[in-house]
XYZ file of C-alpha atoms in Angstrom:
474
model
C 95.599 -23.284 97.866
C 97.559 -26.131 99.453
C 95.881 -28.425 102.208
C 97.125 -30.247 105.219
C 96.581 -34.214 104.657
C 94.044 -33.301 102.005
C 91.582 -31.980 104.553
C 92.649 -28.707 106.291
C 93.119 -25.735 104.118
C 96.713 -24.008 105.082
C 94.910 -20.647 104.939
C 93.511 -21.207 108.370
C 93.994 -17.432 109.641
C 92.682 -14.134 107.791
C 95.122 -12.543 105.686
C 94.367 -9.022 106.829
C 94.396 -6.503 104.142
C 95.913 -8.981 101.641
C 93.273 -11.649 101.578
C 94.758 -13.851 98.708
C 98.391 -13.913 100.313
C 99.016 -16.291 103.255
C 100.419 -15.095 106.416
C 103.852 -15.946 107.518
C 104.148 -19.672 108.569
C 106.268 -22.836 108.349
C 104.349 -26.053 108.392
C 107.332 -28.204 108.552
C 108.664 -26.520 111.840
C 105.075 -26.583 113.323
C 104.846 -30.358 112.502
C 108.398 -30.772 113.962
C 107.394 -29.135 117.462
C 104.348 -31.175 117.588
C 106.491 -34.258 116.896
C 108.851 -33.661 119.340
C 106.029 -33.223 122.056
C 104.526 -36.486 121.032
C 108.141 -38.336 120.787
C 109.643 -36.926 124.388
C 106.683 -35.342 126.289
C 108.533 -35.335 129.384
C 111.209 -33.073 128.061
C 109.683 -31.088 125.227
C 106.294 -30.102 126.401
C 107.429 -27.961 129.379
C 109.993 -26.470 126.819
C 107.256 -25.746 124.457
C 105.064 -24.125 126.923
C 107.965 -22.113 128.232
C 108.897 -20.709 124.853
C 105.372 -20.492 123.424
C 102.830 -20.345 125.958
C 99.761 -22.767 125.864
C 97.129 -20.649 123.900
C 98.454 -22.430 120.340
C 98.683 -18.895 118.721
C 102.326 -19.876 117.505
C 100.428 -22.638 115.151
C 99.294 -21.278 111.689
C 96.728 -23.816 110.694
C 93.662 -24.897 112.638
C 94.592 -28.699 112.232
C 97.936 -27.866 113.935
C 96.220 -25.776 116.757
C 93.883 -28.497 117.516
C 96.566 -30.869 117.932
C 98.695 -28.813 120.274
C 95.627 -27.935 122.343
C 94.867 -31.643 122.991
C 98.468 -32.611 123.843
C 98.485 -29.538 126.441
C 94.905 -30.706 127.719
C 96.364 -34.147 128.236
C 99.515 -32.856 129.747
C 97.395 -30.551 132.204
C 95.349 -33.654 133.219
C 98.668 -35.629 133.972
C 98.271 -38.112 130.950
C 101.349 -38.898 128.728
C 100.244 -37.681 125.229
C 101.407 -40.368 123.221
C 100.261 -40.697 119.450
C 97.226 -43.075 120.277
C 95.922 -41.084 123.456
C 96.061 -37.557 121.244
C 94.071 -39.430 118.651
C 91.623 -40.519 120.821
C 91.283 -37.315 122.634
C 90.409 -35.460 119.352
C 88.310 -38.219 118.405
C 86.162 -37.886 121.584
C 85.783 -34.120 121.088
C 84.864 -34.478 117.418
C 88.021 -32.675 116.335
C 89.978 -35.629 114.613
C 88.778 -35.259 111.307
C 89.066 -31.485 111.336
C 92.872 -32.103 112.448
C 93.636 -34.143 109.501
C 92.681 -37.751 111.021
C 94.958 -40.486 112.118
C 96.965 -40.456 109.009
C 98.040 -36.826 109.447
C 99.229 -37.511 113.244
C 101.131 -40.204 111.959
C 102.598 -38.039 109.282
C 103.726 -35.376 112.127
C 104.985 -38.351 114.331
C 107.672 -39.483 111.625
C 108.321 -35.595 110.630
C 111.945 -35.854 112.734
C 114.624 -38.215 113.729
C 115.459 -36.095 116.730
C 114.283 -33.780 119.306
C 117.713 -31.682 119.842
C 116.346 -28.409 117.988
C 113.275 -28.064 119.962
C 113.990 -24.509 121.301
C 115.325 -23.498 117.890
C 112.025 -24.777 116.353
C 110.019 -22.581 119.110
C 111.947 -19.559 118.183
C 111.096 -19.762 114.862
C 107.415 -20.371 115.354
C 107.467 -17.318 117.796
C 109.107 -14.846 115.256
C 106.428 -16.172 112.602
C 103.872 -15.794 115.152
C 105.043 -12.219 116.013
C 104.871 -11.253 112.332
C 101.351 -12.354 111.991
C 100.141 -10.589 115.034
C 102.000 -7.437 113.429
C 99.696 -7.804 110.016
C 96.651 -8.145 112.164
C 97.432 -4.982 114.184
C 98.345 -3.188 111.087
C 95.272 -4.419 109.384
C 93.189 -3.383 111.859
C 94.992 0.025 112.636
C 94.526 0.680 108.698
C 90.418 0.043 108.887
C 90.176 1.953 111.818
C 91.813 5.173 109.989
C 89.037 5.010 107.317
C 86.847 5.873 110.188
C 86.376 9.689 109.520
C 84.830 10.071 113.123
C 88.083 8.253 114.849
C 90.213 10.570 117.119
C 93.723 10.644 115.466
C 95.464 11.071 118.631
C 93.708 8.384 120.658
C 94.228 6.151 117.487
C 97.946 6.470 117.493
C 98.146 5.697 121.087
C 96.049 2.609 120.492
C 98.427 1.358 117.741
C 101.560 2.121 119.894
C 100.298 0.212 122.767
C 99.373 -2.634 120.106
C 102.932 -2.639 118.518
C 104.363 -2.709 122.496
C 102.019 -5.490 123.221
C 103.110 -7.601 120.258
C 107.019 -6.899 121.051
C 106.517 -7.875 124.733
C 104.186 -10.925 123.989
C 105.443 -14.281 124.753
C 108.594 -12.658 126.380
C 109.456 -14.718 129.460
C 112.035 -14.351 131.982
C 114.544 -17.179 132.028
C 115.155 -19.496 134.883
C 118.347 -18.450 136.639
C 120.778 -20.423 138.661
C 121.015 -19.253 142.193
C 125.024 -19.647 142.038
C 125.196 -17.587 138.986
C 123.046 -14.745 140.783
C 125.078 -14.750 143.661
C 128.155 -14.387 141.966
C 126.709 -11.600 139.892
C 125.229 -9.890 142.780
C 128.722 -10.062 144.799
C 130.376 -8.394 141.850
C 127.725 -5.589 141.945
C 128.127 -5.009 145.714
C 131.653 -4.791 145.266
C 131.227 -2.092 142.382
C 128.951 -0.271 144.759
C 131.306 -0.381 147.666
C 134.205 0.983 145.343
C 131.900 3.646 144.062
C 132.235 2.133 140.663
C 128.456 2.139 139.846
C 125.520 3.914 141.711
C 122.653 2.233 143.405
C 120.497 4.609 142.108
C 120.284 7.883 140.620
C 121.073 10.708 143.146
C 118.382 13.009 144.098
C 120.790 15.684 144.988
C 119.573 15.527 148.661
C 122.352 13.577 150.252
C 120.530 12.625 153.536
C 117.505 11.156 151.319
C 120.018 9.055 149.370
C 121.372 8.043 152.429
C 117.659 6.519 153.424
C 116.939 5.376 149.806
C 119.824 4.611 148.101
C 118.741 7.264 145.402
C 116.180 6.660 142.615
C 116.395 3.184 141.623
C 115.537 1.230 138.513
C 111.968 -0.217 138.441
C 111.108 1.585 141.610
C 107.675 3.694 142.124
C 108.776 6.317 144.539
C 105.808 8.613 146.035
C 106.374 12.111 147.124
C 103.133 12.953 148.690
C 101.751 16.365 150.570
C 98.909 18.803 151.019
C 98.040 21.561 148.440
C 100.570 24.545 148.586
C 103.092 22.835 150.758
C 105.656 22.568 147.784
C 105.659 18.980 146.206
C 105.729 20.300 142.891
C 108.867 22.746 143.587
C 110.395 19.827 145.421
C 109.849 17.569 142.369
C 111.482 20.300 140.145
C 114.283 20.340 142.531
C 115.067 16.900 142.080
C 114.633 17.374 137.950
C 117.158 19.894 138.061
C 119.596 18.146 140.131
C 119.329 14.840 137.946
C 119.122 16.524 134.619
C 120.987 19.550 134.899
C 123.479 19.878 138.203
C 124.726 16.490 139.034
C 128.142 14.933 137.671
C 125.992 13.079 134.993
C 123.013 14.554 133.353
C 120.150 12.062 133.117
C 117.563 12.140 130.558
C 114.366 12.662 132.554
C 110.632 12.687 131.188
C 108.311 15.223 133.157
C 104.669 14.730 132.668
C 102.918 17.580 134.282
C 99.179 17.451 134.322
C 98.954 20.626 136.482
C 101.507 23.398 135.022
C 102.122 24.291 131.255
C 105.177 23.705 130.025
C 106.000 27.512 129.726
C 105.482 27.633 133.643
C 107.815 24.932 134.125
C 110.510 26.009 132.171
C 110.312 29.606 133.778
C 110.163 27.918 137.306
C 113.424 26.056 136.457
C 115.204 28.946 134.678
C 114.315 31.087 137.732
C 115.430 28.223 140.314
C 118.720 27.703 138.598
C 119.460 31.509 138.661
C 118.558 31.760 142.211
C 116.177 34.593 141.681
C 112.392 35.043 142.396
C 110.092 35.373 139.718
C 108.516 38.335 141.361
C 111.337 40.462 140.566
C 109.827 40.362 136.844
C 106.353 41.362 137.997
C 107.403 44.317 140.681
C 109.820 45.938 138.515
C 113.004 44.884 140.745
C 114.861 42.897 138.005
C 118.507 44.412 137.793
C 121.707 43.825 135.951
C 123.084 41.364 138.500
C 119.805 39.308 138.065
C 120.490 39.485 134.248
C 123.853 37.825 134.447
C 122.225 35.275 136.848
C 119.520 34.470 134.274
C 121.784 34.462 131.458
C 124.128 31.979 133.121
C 121.109 29.655 134.325
C 119.864 29.549 130.681
C 123.360 28.586 129.363
C 123.401 25.755 132.036
C 120.029 24.475 131.329
C 119.995 24.594 127.647
C 121.710 21.540 127.156
C 119.869 19.482 129.404
C 117.684 16.591 128.302
C 114.428 17.111 129.949
C 111.119 16.430 128.271
C 108.067 17.885 129.244
C 104.572 16.600 128.443
C 102.033 19.515 129.866
C 99.070 16.869 128.518
C 95.997 17.281 131.086
C 93.872 14.250 132.283
C 96.275 11.793 131.048
C 95.299 8.202 130.694
C 97.422 5.503 132.031
C 97.745 4.147 128.556
C 98.690 7.393 127.196
C 101.488 7.771 129.418
C 102.664 4.146 128.795
C 102.892 4.912 125.226
C 104.523 8.297 125.322
C 107.058 7.068 128.047
C 107.786 3.935 125.763
C 108.530 6.190 122.712
C 110.806 8.674 125.003
C 112.779 5.464 126.291
C 113.376 4.171 122.903
C 114.168 7.791 121.434
C 115.956 9.272 124.137
C 116.903 6.618 126.490
C 115.264 8.325 129.491
C 116.628 7.271 132.969
C 113.735 8.887 135.096
C 109.995 9.547 134.655
C 108.159 12.219 136.792
C 104.689 12.421 137.152
C 102.791 15.537 138.533
C 100.397 14.338 139.885
C 98.973 10.848 140.539
C 95.406 11.979 141.344
C 94.753 14.334 138.001
C 95.332 11.032 135.827
C 92.525 8.982 134.408
C 92.199 5.180 134.139
C 91.819 3.723 130.556
C 88.182 2.742 130.853
C 85.103 3.515 132.780
C 85.182 1.977 136.568
C 82.830 2.009 139.321
C 84.663 3.982 141.850
C 87.346 6.528 142.325
C 89.253 4.450 144.442
C 89.354 1.472 141.856
C 90.400 3.860 139.134
C 93.255 5.501 141.312
C 94.101 1.680 142.054
C 94.293 0.933 138.352
C 96.399 4.182 137.804
C 98.754 3.300 140.571
C 99.127 -0.366 139.327
C 99.965 0.855 135.689
C 102.785 3.378 136.969
C 104.342 0.530 138.968
C 104.334 -1.815 136.026
C 105.516 1.284 133.837
C 108.617 1.219 136.122
C 109.384 -2.269 136.000
C 108.664 -2.739 132.100
C 110.956 0.258 131.167
C 113.496 -0.536 134.150
C 113.523 3.210 135.267
C 112.406 4.925 138.385
C 109.232 6.641 138.416
C 108.822 9.568 140.888
C 104.957 10.267 141.394
C 103.758 13.122 143.062
C 100.448 12.825 144.926
C 97.990 14.546 147.025
C 96.954 13.681 150.690
C 93.635 13.860 152.063
C 92.317 16.560 154.417
C 92.612 14.571 157.675
C 95.891 15.703 158.268
C 94.621 19.177 158.458
C 92.069 18.324 160.993
C 94.747 17.342 163.407
C 95.508 20.350 165.423
C 98.401 18.707 167.385
C 101.868 20.265 166.700
C 103.410 17.159 166.535
C 100.811 15.839 163.808
C 102.585 14.308 160.610
C 101.265 12.717 157.660
C 100.911 8.760 157.553
C 100.193 6.503 154.842
C 96.741 6.326 155.630
C 96.461 10.038 154.641
C 97.180 9.187 150.899
C 94.085 10.280 148.977
C 91.506 8.164 147.524
C 93.290 4.727 147.544
C 95.320 2.530 149.918
C 96.384 1.148 146.504
C 99.413 3.727 146.086
C 100.800 2.438 149.448
C 100.694 -1.062 148.482
C 102.355 -0.256 144.749
C 104.922 2.109 146.066
C 108.401 0.991 147.163
C 109.163 4.107 148.877
C 106.604 6.586 150.045
C 107.836 9.895 151.367
C 105.849 13.123 152.773
C 106.737 16.614 152.419
C 105.296 18.425 155.632
C 105.650 21.908 156.877
C 103.859 24.624 158.619
C 102.111 26.684 155.638
C 101.898 30.027 157.949
C 105.480 30.038 158.368
C 106.029 31.063 154.832
C 103.792 34.216 155.371
C 105.226 37.475 154.986
C 108.635 35.999 155.248
C 111.432 38.012 154.143
C 113.038 37.523 150.396
C 115.620 35.280 150.450
C 114.666 34.136 153.894
C 113.839 30.304 154.668
C 111.666 28.123 156.784
C 111.765 24.556 158.230
C 110.412 21.831 156.665
C 110.511 17.946 156.841
C 110.663 14.994 154.181
C 109.343 11.891 155.976
C 110.249 8.749 154.764
C 107.302 6.646 155.634
C 107.759 3.465 153.495
C 110.984 2.204 152.412
C 110.668 -1.353 150.851
C 114.225 -1.966 150.989
C 115.827 0.321 153.392
C 115.213 2.425 156.797
C 112.551 4.851 157.291
C 112.846 8.356 159.294
C 113.037 12.009 158.606
C 115.125 14.407 156.309
C 115.118 18.112 157.715
C 114.957 20.700 154.755
C 115.030 24.171 154.285
C 112.283 26.027 152.163
C 112.808 29.217 150.225
C 109.547 30.409 149.326
C 110.627 33.231 147.276
C 112.934 31.178 145.099
C 110.606 28.078 145.250
C 113.550 25.532 146.012
C 114.416 23.399 149.215
C 117.930 22.429 150.368
C 118.874 19.965 152.952
C 119.251 21.596 156.365
C 122.992 21.709 157.839
C 125.093 19.736 158.387
C 125.116 18.059 154.949
C 127.657 16.806 152.418
C 127.298 19.788 149.734
C 127.686 18.612 146.401
C 125.520 20.073 144.040
C 122.062 21.583 143.401
C 119.111 22.778 145.886
C 119.734 19.643 147.745
C 123.134 20.292 148.761
C 124.912 22.827 146.813
C 125.631 26.579 146.856
């Protein structure tokens, strides 16, 4: 097997399931990058750090990794890492001989004539490192598959997460010139003004969209309420408006930890038809209802709504499933019902810490996939203890963790008097409020709603621009 400078074996990394075959690498490009760092440290070292990081994983051989790490250590200490200083640094830590000695350092230094291609060299090393990580991940996955006691569903999620981490590892945001950004955003604002593009996905509730600009990419939108107030119904109304009723039919992923997929489909079908589910149980279903139900089924049939009813979903499972739906169906909205039914990936010391991990994971998911995430959440019992007629939910009432308030871009509270819906006539409505309590990029306030308990939907209280759906349409 070939060696570097007669001392360091090229096969410095395990070859996974193919022990006799070297993993992808390019020693000449590795030497070229190191040579550039030694020849022009002021300009090249920062470029390499930006493109490859500081871990040294982009270098295949132990010798080249040692030299790279020595250069980085000197750079961090404020010392210019020329050939002699690097040699002395490696010698002081007893790594010089393992790195090939002074002769190998001299060979590296003379490996290039110019540093003009440093960015291209870094790109080559980054791609080769990604291939090696893929080999390691796939080898590890194969070994796990031989374990007869392994949970295959959990294993699939782990493998998907590993592959996704490989794809995003090393990806860095480019530094942008403000002049370019201002010109770009000026054009965007003009397009918004001219209605050429949307700020966010319309919820179908026009007064709410006036506050929030709709469901915006990368944002975490929290809809919270006490049990039996109607947060799931409102969430499903928004889903229907986004996926079925609007001018654009957006693909939506709905993770329901509380209801089954059949219950959700039935609720959407009856809501779209405008008939109560109770007509099927009490024998009052008639020919007119049949027409409405048939039309509703036709309207819903082509909707791109993907329902996952997995109970006790973990944040890593959510990420893996959402990424797959984004890749396969380009989902534009994720809805979760509801946050406190989820679990963290690992055992944590307290429920507050677990909810904080879940909340942070959801916010990161919104940013990573660049889609809005609508999260339903429960409020604690403190709001019920207040007997004042003017009592309204506050951010402090978010159940089990203040992290939800911190991570969310928008926090809304659904509020109504539960008793108002008791013994109400079929087809009648009761008043409700949607309180916008936090809005990172806009105003706060209250949206008046009408709730129809028999049909399980909310509509914006008049006067309102009626466009479509329970939020504003007939």
